[in-house]
Short mmCIF file of C-alpha atoms in Angstrom, two decimals:
data_model
loop_
_atom_site.label_atom_id
_atom_site.label_comp_id
_atom_site.label_asym_id
_atom_site.label_seq_id
_atom_site.Cartn_x
_atom_site.Cartn_y
_atom_site.Cartn_z
CA MET A 1 26.08 129.17 -45.11
CA LYS A 2 26.00 128.83 -48.92
CA THR A 3 27.24 131.16 -51.62
CA VAL A 4 24.91 131.96 -54.53
CA ALA A 5 26.75 133.31 -57.57
CA LEU A 6 25.42 136.51 -59.13
CA TYR A 7 26.62 138.24 -62.29
CA GLN A 8 25.41 141.65 -63.43
CA ILE A 9 25.48 142.25 -67.18
CA PHE A 10 26.66 145.60 -68.52
CA LYS A 11 27.52 146.35 -72.15
CA SER A 12 31.15 146.86 -71.27
CA GLU A 13 31.73 144.34 -68.51
CA ILE A 14 30.36 141.49 -66.42
CA ILE A 15 30.50 142.21 -62.71
CA GLN A 16 30.67 139.15 -60.49
CA GLY A 17 29.08 139.13 -57.05
CA SER A 18 27.58 136.69 -54.59
CA ILE A 19 25.02 136.28 -51.83
CA ARG A 20 25.79 134.44 -48.60
CA THR A 21 22.67 132.68 -47.38
CA ASN A 22 21.46 129.64 -45.47
CA GLN A 23 18.42 129.45 -47.77
CA PRO A 24 19.50 129.71 -51.42
CA GLU A 25 15.93 129.30 -52.76
CA SER A 26 14.25 131.71 -50.36
CA THR A 27 12.40 134.97 -50.83
CA GLY A 28 14.98 136.52 -48.53
CA MET A 29 17.78 135.62 -50.95
CA LEU A 30 15.87 137.26 -53.81
CA ARG A 31 15.38 140.37 -51.69
CA GLU A 32 19.13 140.57 -51.03
CA ILE A 33 19.84 140.21 -54.74
CA ALA A 34 17.37 142.99 -55.58
CA GLU A 35 19.21 145.32 -53.21
CA LYS A 36 22.49 144.72 -55.06
CA LEU A 37 21.24 145.12 -58.63
CA THR A 38 22.34 148.10 -60.72
CA ALA A 39 22.38 146.52 -64.22
CA PRO A 40 19.36 145.82 -66.50
CA PHE A 41 20.08 142.06 -66.54
CA PHE A 42 21.64 139.60 -64.14
CA LEU A 43 22.76 135.97 -64.25
CA LEU A 44 21.75 133.80 -61.32
CA LYS A 45 23.25 130.39 -60.59
CA ILE A 46 20.37 128.15 -59.46
CA LYS A 47 22.22 124.83 -59.04
CA PRO A 48 25.33 123.97 -57.00
CA GLY A 49 28.48 123.33 -58.98
CA LYS A 50 31.12 125.19 -60.95
CA ILE A 51 30.28 127.26 -64.03
CA THR A 52 32.81 128.58 -66.53
CA PHE A 53 32.01 130.77 -69.52
CA ASN A 54 33.39 133.07 -72.21
CA LYS A 55 32.27 136.69 -71.82
CA ASN A 56 31.48 137.06 -75.52
CA ASP A 57 29.03 134.13 -75.28
CA ILE A 58 27.29 135.84 -72.35
CA TYR A 59 27.00 139.10 -74.31
CA LYS A 60 25.42 137.22 -77.23
CA TRP A 61 22.98 135.57 -74.82
CA THR A 62 22.07 138.94 -73.33
CA GLU A 63 21.59 140.44 -76.79
CA PHE A 64 19.17 137.64 -77.61
CA ALA A 65 17.23 138.37 -74.40
CA LEU A 66 17.08 142.07 -75.26
CA VAL A 67 15.89 141.54 -78.82
CA ASN A 68 13.21 139.06 -77.71
CA LYS A 69 12.19 141.08 -74.63
CA THR A 70 12.39 138.07 -72.33
CA ALA A 71 11.63 138.09 -68.63
CA LEU A 72 13.81 135.02 -68.14
CA CYS A 73 16.13 133.47 -70.67
CA TYR A 74 17.95 130.13 -70.35
CA THR A 75 20.31 128.27 -72.61
CA ASN A 76 21.92 124.96 -73.49
CA TYR A 77 25.18 124.07 -71.77
CA LYS A 78 27.99 121.53 -71.67
CA GLU A 79 28.43 119.35 -68.62
CA LYS A 80 31.83 118.22 -67.38
CA LYS A 81 32.21 114.95 -65.47
CA GLY A 82 35.86 114.23 -64.93
CA ALA A 83 37.55 114.31 -68.30
CA ASP A 84 34.27 113.86 -70.18
CA ILE A 85 32.25 116.75 -71.62
CA LYS A 86 28.75 116.20 -72.97
CA ALA A 87 26.28 118.59 -74.53
CA VAL A 88 23.09 119.12 -72.51
CA PRO A 89 20.29 120.57 -74.63
CA THR A 90 17.39 122.17 -72.79
CA ILE A 91 13.80 122.17 -74.02
CA GLN A 92 11.24 124.82 -74.89
CA TYR A 93 9.24 126.40 -72.07
CA TYR A 94 5.45 126.13 -72.31
CA GLU A 95 2.60 127.33 -70.15
CA GLY A 96 2.50 123.74 -68.95
CA SER A 97 6.14 123.78 -67.81
CA ILE A 98 5.15 124.55 -64.23
CA ARG A 99 6.69 121.40 -62.75
CA ASP A 100 9.21 122.46 -60.15
CA ASP A 101 12.02 120.37 -61.67
CA PHE A 102 11.99 122.04 -65.10
CA ASN A 103 15.61 122.07 -66.29
CA PHE A 104 16.64 125.63 -67.08
CA GLY A 105 20.23 124.55 -66.67
CA PRO A 106 22.30 125.74 -63.70
CA MET A 107 22.23 129.43 -64.67
CA VAL A 108 19.50 131.80 -65.91
CA LEU A 109 19.43 135.34 -67.29
CA ILE A 110 16.76 137.59 -65.74
CA LYS A 111 15.49 141.11 -66.36
CA SER A 112 16.38 143.03 -63.18
CA SER A 113 13.32 145.30 -63.07
CA LEU A 114 11.05 142.26 -62.79
CA LEU A 115 12.80 141.07 -59.64
CA ASN A 116 12.19 144.47 -58.07
CA HIS A 117 8.56 144.29 -59.17
CA TYR A 118 8.24 140.80 -57.66
CA ILE A 119 9.74 141.86 -54.32
CA GLU A 120 7.44 144.89 -54.12
CA ASN A 121 4.29 142.90 -54.89
CA THR A 122 4.65 139.43 -53.37
CA PRO A 123 2.99 139.01 -49.97
CA ASP A 124 4.40 135.52 -49.37
CA GLU A 125 7.65 134.71 -47.60
CA TYR A 126 9.10 131.41 -48.78
CA HIS A 127 12.04 129.56 -47.25
CA PHE A 128 12.26 126.87 -49.97
CA ALA A 129 9.98 127.98 -52.82
CA GLY A 130 11.14 131.55 -53.34
CA TRP A 131 12.94 130.87 -56.61
CA TYR A 132 10.10 128.63 -57.85
CA ASP A 133 7.45 131.24 -57.02
CA PHE A 134 9.56 133.95 -58.68
CA ARG A 135 9.95 132.09 -61.96
CA LEU A 136 6.19 131.37 -62.03
CA PHE A 137 5.72 135.13 -61.55
CA LEU A 138 8.08 135.76 -64.49
CA ALA A 139 6.00 133.42 -66.65
CA ARG A 140 2.90 135.49 -65.85
CA GLU A 141 4.61 138.85 -66.33
CA GLY A 142 6.55 138.19 -69.51
CA THR A 143 8.17 135.65 -71.80
CA ILE A 144 10.39 132.76 -70.72
CA MET A 145 12.53 131.71 -73.66
CA GLN A 146 15.34 129.35 -74.53
CA TYR A 147 18.51 130.72 -76.15
CA PRO A 148 19.40 127.88 -78.56
CA GLU A 149 23.20 127.91 -78.12
CA PHE A 150 25.63 126.08 -75.84
CA THR A 151 26.80 128.99 -73.73
CA TYR A 152 28.81 127.69 -70.74
CA HIS A 153 30.38 124.66 -69.04
CA TYR A 154 29.10 123.14 -65.82
CA ASP A 155 30.61 120.77 -63.26
CA GLU A 156 27.64 119.23 -61.44
CA ALA A 157 27.85 118.94 -57.66
CA ASP A 158 24.77 116.72 -57.20
CA LEU A 159 25.96 113.36 -55.87
CA HIS A 160 22.63 111.55 -55.56
CA ILE A 161 22.62 107.78 -55.76
CA SER A 162 21.17 106.71 -59.11
CA GLY A 163 17.38 106.51 -58.90
CA GLU A 164 16.97 108.68 -55.79
CA LYS A 165 16.97 112.16 -57.33
CA HIS A 166 13.84 111.44 -59.35
CA PHE A 167 11.89 110.82 -56.14
CA ASP A 168 13.09 113.78 -54.06
CA TYR A 169 9.57 115.19 -53.95
CA VAL A 170 8.22 112.18 -52.01
CA ASP A 171 11.09 112.11 -49.51
CA PRO A 172 9.50 112.82 -46.10
CA ARG A 173 12.64 114.80 -45.19
CA ASN A 174 11.60 117.31 -47.85
CA ARG A 175 8.00 117.69 -46.67
CA ASP A 176 8.29 121.34 -45.60
CA ARG A 177 9.76 122.19 -48.99
CA GLN A 178 6.96 120.37 -50.80
CA ILE A 179 4.27 122.20 -48.82
CA GLU A 180 5.73 125.52 -49.95
CA MET A 181 6.09 124.33 -53.55
CA GLU A 182 2.44 123.27 -53.58
CA LYS A 183 1.37 126.63 -52.18
CA ALA A 184 3.32 128.50 -54.88
CA ALA A 185 1.99 126.31 -57.69
CA THR A 186 -1.61 126.59 -56.48
CA SER A 187 -1.31 130.36 -56.18
CA HIS A 188 -0.01 130.50 -59.76
CA LEU A 189 -2.91 128.42 -61.06
CA GLU A 190 -5.37 130.63 -59.20
CA LYS A 191 -3.85 133.80 -60.65
CA THR A 192 -3.97 132.38 -64.19
CA GLY A 193 -7.55 131.11 -63.84
CA ALA A 194 -6.61 127.42 -64.01
CA LYS A 195 -7.24 126.35 -60.42
CA VAL A 196 -9.96 123.77 -59.84
CA TYR A 197 -11.98 123.61 -56.65
CA PRO A 198 -13.79 120.96 -54.62
CA PRO A 199 -16.24 119.41 -54.25
CA PHE A 200 -15.27 116.97 -56.98
CA LYS A 201 -17.89 114.67 -58.47
CA THR A 202 -18.60 111.27 -57.00
CA VAL A 203 -19.87 108.29 -58.99
CA ASP A 204 -23.02 106.19 -58.58
CA PHE A 205 -21.90 102.66 -59.52
CA SER A 206 -25.42 101.28 -59.27
CA LYS A 207 -26.31 102.87 -62.60
CA THR A 208 -24.18 100.40 -64.54
CA ASP A 209 -24.38 96.63 -64.87
CA PHE A 210 -21.24 94.52 -65.35
CA LYS A 211 -20.91 90.75 -65.23
CA THR A 212 -17.40 91.14 -63.88
CA GLU A 213 -16.52 93.56 -61.11
CA ALA A 214 -12.88 94.11 -62.04
CA SER A 215 -10.38 93.49 -64.81
CA VAL A 216 -6.64 93.45 -64.36
CA ILE A 217 -5.16 95.14 -67.45
CA ILE A 218 -1.69 93.99 -68.58
CA PRO A 219 -0.29 95.52 -71.79
CA VAL A 220 2.78 93.54 -72.86
CA LEU A 221 5.46 93.55 -75.54
CA ASN A 222 8.36 91.09 -75.42
CA ARG A 223 8.41 90.38 -71.69
CA GLU A 224 9.15 86.66 -71.62
CA LYS A 225 11.25 87.14 -68.47
CA THR A 226 8.44 88.68 -66.39
CA ILE A 227 4.99 88.11 -67.91
CA ALA A 228 4.40 84.79 -66.13
CA ASP A 229 5.13 86.41 -62.76
CA ALA A 230 2.77 89.29 -63.50
CA ILE A 231 -0.09 87.00 -64.54
CA ALA A 232 0.44 84.74 -61.52
CA SER A 233 0.36 87.81 -59.27
CA ALA A 234 -3.02 88.77 -60.73
CA LEU A 235 -4.56 85.31 -60.63
CA LYS A 236 -3.70 84.70 -56.97
CA GLN A 237 -5.77 87.69 -55.82
CA LYS A 238 -8.40 86.76 -53.25
CA THR A 239 -11.61 88.72 -53.69
CA THR A 240 -15.29 88.65 -52.82
CA PHE A 241 -16.17 89.38 -56.45
CA PRO A 242 -15.44 87.89 -59.88
CA PHE A 243 -12.53 89.31 -61.88
CA ASN A 244 -10.60 88.55 -65.04
CA VAL A 245 -7.18 89.36 -66.45
CA ILE A 246 -7.01 91.05 -69.86
CA VAL A 247 -3.55 90.68 -71.38
CA ILE A 248 -3.02 92.83 -74.48
CA ASN A 249 -0.14 91.20 -76.33
CA ASN A 250 1.18 93.97 -78.57
CA HIS A 251 2.61 91.59 -81.21
CA SER A 252 5.45 90.18 -79.12
CA THR A 253 8.13 88.37 -81.09
CA ASP A 254 9.63 86.39 -78.19
CA LYS A 255 7.95 83.69 -76.05
CA THR A 256 5.55 86.09 -74.35
CA GLY A 257 2.51 84.80 -76.29
CA GLU A 258 3.35 81.16 -75.52
CA LEU A 259 3.64 81.92 -71.80
CA ILE A 260 0.25 83.68 -71.77
CA GLU A 261 -1.44 80.70 -73.48
CA LYS A 262 0.41 78.18 -71.36
CA ASN A 263 -1.26 79.33 -68.16
CA GLY A 264 -4.64 77.89 -69.13
CA ASP A 265 -6.72 79.77 -66.56
CA ASN A 266 -10.14 80.65 -68.02
CA ARG A 267 -10.01 84.06 -66.34
CA ILE A 268 -7.27 85.12 -68.77
CA ILE A 269 -8.33 86.97 -71.92
CA HIS A 270 -5.46 87.06 -74.40
CA LEU A 271 -5.92 89.93 -76.86
CA ILE A 272 -3.73 90.52 -79.91
CA PRO A 273 -4.77 93.84 -81.49
CA GLN A 274 -5.29 94.11 -85.22
CA LYS A 275 -3.43 97.42 -85.21
CA THR A 276 0.35 97.26 -85.21
CA ASN A 277 1.03 100.88 -84.22
CA LEU A 278 -0.20 100.84 -80.64
CA GLY A 279 1.64 102.26 -77.68
CA ILE A 280 0.77 101.37 -74.09
CA GLY A 281 -2.12 103.84 -74.16
CA GLY A 282 -3.50 102.28 -77.32
CA CYS A 283 -3.33 98.85 -75.69
CA TRP A 284 -5.30 100.18 -72.74
CA ASN A 285 -7.97 101.45 -75.11
CA GLU A 286 -8.27 97.97 -76.62
CA ALA A 287 -8.73 96.48 -73.14
CA ILE A 288 -11.23 98.92 -71.69
CA GLN A 289 -13.41 98.78 -74.81
CA HIS A 290 -13.49 94.97 -74.77
CA PRO A 291 -16.95 93.58 -73.84
CA ALA A 292 -15.41 91.46 -71.08
CA CYS A 293 -13.85 94.43 -69.29
CA GLY A 294 -15.14 94.70 -65.75
CA ARG A 295 -16.64 97.63 -63.87
CA PHE A 296 -13.17 98.66 -62.74
CA ALA A 297 -10.01 98.46 -64.88
CA ILE A 298 -6.90 98.02 -62.74
CA GLN A 299 -3.29 98.43 -63.85
CA LEU A 300 -0.60 95.78 -63.72
CA ASP A 301 2.49 96.40 -65.84
CA SER A 302 4.02 93.34 -67.45
CA ASP A 303 7.18 93.47 -65.33
CA ASP A 304 5.52 94.40 -62.02
CA LEU A 305 3.55 92.50 -59.37
CA TYR A 306 0.86 93.14 -56.81
CA ALA A 307 2.34 93.33 -53.31
CA ASP A 308 0.13 90.54 -51.94
CA GLU A 309 -3.18 88.75 -52.49
CA SER A 310 -5.33 91.65 -51.26
CA THR A 311 -4.42 94.41 -53.74
CA LEU A 312 -7.44 93.94 -55.97
CA GLN A 313 -9.87 93.78 -53.04
CA LYS A 314 -8.42 96.91 -51.43
CA THR A 315 -8.62 98.80 -54.69
CA VAL A 316 -12.26 97.91 -55.40
CA ASP A 317 -13.20 98.57 -51.78
CA LYS A 318 -11.71 102.06 -52.11
CA PHE A 319 -13.89 102.74 -55.17
CA HIS A 320 -17.06 101.82 -53.30
CA GLU A 321 -15.98 103.55 -50.09
CA GLU A 322 -15.29 106.92 -51.71
CA LYS A 323 -17.42 106.64 -54.89
CA CYS A 324 -14.48 107.89 -56.94
CA ALA A 325 -13.72 107.65 -60.65
CA MET A 326 -10.08 106.65 -60.15
CA VAL A 327 -8.01 105.01 -57.43
CA ILE A 328 -4.24 105.42 -57.18
CA GLY A 329 -2.20 103.16 -54.93
CA SER A 330 1.31 103.24 -53.50
CA TYR A 331 4.23 101.06 -54.51
CA ARG A 332 7.54 99.70 -53.35
CA LEU A 333 10.58 99.90 -55.63
CA VAL A 334 12.31 96.54 -56.00
CA ASN A 335 15.00 94.99 -58.18
CA PHE A 336 14.47 92.03 -60.49
CA ASN A 337 14.72 89.65 -57.51
CA LEU A 338 12.02 91.64 -55.70
CA GLU A 339 14.46 93.05 -53.13
CA GLU A 340 13.67 96.60 -52.02
CA ILE A 341 15.87 99.31 -53.50
CA PRO A 342 16.14 103.04 -52.66
CA PRO A 343 14.10 105.09 -52.13
CA GLY A 344 11.75 102.23 -51.15
CA ILE A 345 8.08 103.13 -50.74
CA ILE A 346 6.56 105.77 -53.03
CA ASP A 347 3.23 106.76 -51.50
CA HIS A 348 2.62 110.32 -52.76
CA ARG A 349 1.35 111.57 -49.42
CA GLU A 350 1.57 115.07 -50.84
CA TRP A 351 -1.86 114.41 -52.35
CA THR A 352 -4.84 115.93 -50.55
CA PRO A 353 -8.51 115.49 -51.56
CA GLU A 354 -8.95 119.27 -51.61
CA ASN A 355 -5.91 120.30 -53.64
CA GLY A 356 -4.43 117.14 -55.17
CA PRO A 357 -5.81 117.92 -58.66
CA ASN A 358 -3.96 121.26 -58.63
CA ASN A 359 -0.73 119.94 -57.16
CA ALA A 360 -0.79 117.17 -59.78
CA LEU A 361 0.25 119.78 -62.36
CA ARG A 362 3.45 120.46 -60.40
CA ILE A 363 4.80 116.90 -60.33
CA ASN A 364 5.48 114.34 -63.04
CA GLY A 365 3.58 111.33 -61.72
CA LEU A 366 0.87 110.28 -59.28
CA GLY A 367 1.66 106.71 -58.21
CA ALA A 368 0.67 103.13 -58.97
CA PRO A 369 -1.28 101.01 -59.44
CA ARG A 370 -3.82 103.16 -61.22
CA ALA A 371 -7.40 101.96 -61.48
CA PHE A 372 -10.38 103.41 -63.31
CA TYR A 373 -14.16 103.25 -63.33
CA THR A 374 -14.62 101.73 -66.77
CA PRO A 375 -17.62 103.75 -68.12
CA ILE A 376 -15.80 107.04 -67.46
CA ILE A 377 -12.37 105.99 -68.73
CA ARG A 378 -14.04 104.65 -71.89
CA LYS A 379 -15.32 108.16 -72.60
CA ILE A 380 -11.96 109.83 -71.96
CA GLY A 381 -9.66 107.24 -73.57
CA PHE A 382 -5.87 107.07 -73.43
CA PRO A 383 -3.47 108.84 -75.78
CA ASN A 384 -1.74 106.26 -77.99
CA VAL A 385 1.73 106.70 -76.49
CA SER A 386 4.01 104.63 -74.27
CA TYR A 387 5.00 107.39 -71.86
CA GLY A 388 2.69 109.69 -69.92
CA GLU A 389 -0.54 108.02 -71.03
CA ASP A 390 -1.54 107.39 -67.41
CA TYR A 391 -0.65 110.93 -66.34
CA ALA A 392 -2.79 112.37 -69.15
CA VAL A 393 -5.96 110.58 -68.06
CA ALA A 394 -5.28 111.21 -64.36
CA LEU A 395 -5.13 114.96 -65.00
CA ALA A 396 -8.31 114.84 -67.06
CA LEU A 397 -10.19 112.84 -64.44
CA SER A 398 -8.94 114.83 -61.46
CA ARG A 399 -10.21 118.16 -62.79
CA THR A 400 -13.79 116.90 -62.36
CA TYR A 401 -13.99 113.66 -60.39
CA LYS A 402 -13.01 112.54 -56.94
CA ILE A 403 -9.78 110.48 -56.87
CA GLY A 404 -9.24 107.83 -54.19
CA ARG A 405 -5.82 107.12 -52.70
CA ILE A 406 -4.30 104.07 -51.00
CA TYR A 407 -1.24 105.07 -48.99
CA GLU A 408 0.06 101.64 -48.06
CA PRO A 409 2.23 99.83 -50.65
CA VAL A 410 0.01 97.47 -52.67
CA TYR A 411 2.27 97.16 -55.72
CA LEU A 412 5.85 96.12 -56.47
CA CYS A 413 7.51 98.22 -59.15
CA ARG A 414 10.42 96.30 -60.64
CA ARG A 415 13.48 98.27 -61.70
CA TRP A 416 15.70 96.28 -64.03
CA GLU A 417 17.71 96.66 -67.21
CA ASP A 418 14.74 96.23 -69.57
CA ASN A 419 12.54 98.94 -68.01
CA THR A 420 11.52 101.53 -70.58
CA ASP A 421 12.70 104.36 -68.31
CA MET A 422 16.08 102.96 -67.29
CA ASN A 423 19.35 104.59 -68.39
CA LEU A 424 17.71 107.13 -70.67
CA ASP A 425 19.87 109.52 -72.66
CA ILE A 426 19.26 113.28 -72.53
CA GLU A 427 17.35 113.29 -75.82
CA ARG A 428 14.82 110.74 -74.53
CA ILE A 429 14.53 112.48 -71.16
CA ASN A 430 13.86 115.77 -72.92
CA LYS A 431 11.30 114.18 -75.23
CA ASN A 432 9.46 112.65 -72.26
CA ASN A 433 9.50 115.88 -70.27
CA GLU A 434 8.36 117.95 -73.24
CA TYR A 435 5.45 115.58 -73.81
CA LYS A 436 4.26 115.96 -70.22
CA ASP A 437 4.72 119.74 -70.40
CA GLN A 438 2.47 119.71 -73.47
CA LEU A 439 -0.08 117.62 -71.55
CA ARG A 440 -0.05 120.16 -68.75
CA LYS A 441 -0.38 123.01 -71.24
CA HIS A 442 -3.50 121.41 -72.72
CA GLU A 443 -4.87 120.64 -69.25
CA ILE A 444 -4.31 124.21 -68.02
CA GLU A 445 -6.06 125.60 -71.09
CA THR A 446 -8.98 123.23 -70.48
CA ARG A 447 -9.24 124.14 -66.81
CA LYS A 448 -9.29 127.85 -67.62
CA ASN A 449 -12.47 127.26 -69.60
CA ILE A 450 -14.32 125.43 -66.83
CA ILE A 451 -17.34 127.46 -65.77
#
């Protein structure tokens, strides 16, 4: 049995209460809260841990919510870890902020009448997705807004091993929770007119002529420690078709260029772009527009490897088998020495052919390696960024075209100190999350206009 903290906000006082429940994110918990409410606003603690605050700060927060007529209002906070206190800024909420891990902070301020309205009008009973479904309802019914002050202190109770928390959504132990989350997200998209429906388009590959069936695409910048391994992993692929390896050297200043040239294999195409302002997405654009690019363009990051000699063959076979515009594989997380690290295999089995394109808006990534039918990806193009470029094109493709999936690990994703997403500070995390929320916002707006 868990205790969920509840504070009712009156002009003269803050009344503290609580709910005892085995399911702190359930519809049942929300129903119990609704029965206890007598004030126009209430504070709900949505994360485990200890919260301390000054009453005057809460009154100022509530005044902001009143003036701005918010349905839900959240704020910045300060996090305590031992003797250390650090400021944790939150980010703006957009229509595209429907991912279920959006960081509102551990406590939110909600207009009480809207909870009663939700309870009276929701037909679904959720065990795990009640809170998530409710906040999506609030986004439809009113405004969700950030109060730009640091309003309280928080002692986090989450004791995840580093690296595991990010992948909670693919943990098979959480499957029942993910099914409910998908149902809530899909219902929200349907109610807002942004849901897409099968059948999704297939592709006739016979209408195009390519000298090379596949190209391995490796964007690289200053990866002298790993680029040779990546190239070797590509070249050792055993296939029934011709392929090449396009390495886009984004003006490396270490020995990366020398190592690319040193290999000497005539299947390697070493590109150095004229532009000096390219991100990973811009490098991909250089590769897919190159005349030597094959029918299928297949990802290999410069510090990763293919799991074995059959990855390329399996990927191309999947294209032809399902006539899809994109194929997404599964990967195994490893350290620099290629030893498996938690949580191990990331296979995104939450994807389904019928609803994957909708559920993709709920989560922050879709797997690797990613491979594309070149004529279609040339038309769409990548945003010139180094984070989220793959997610952007996957969303765009999935709204229209069939996406193929490989659920066995065909890729080794190396986690080491030079990864671009290792040990990020809160400012970088927020910037990355806000970018993907903006991508989802644009995608939702686009999907609403599909006839």
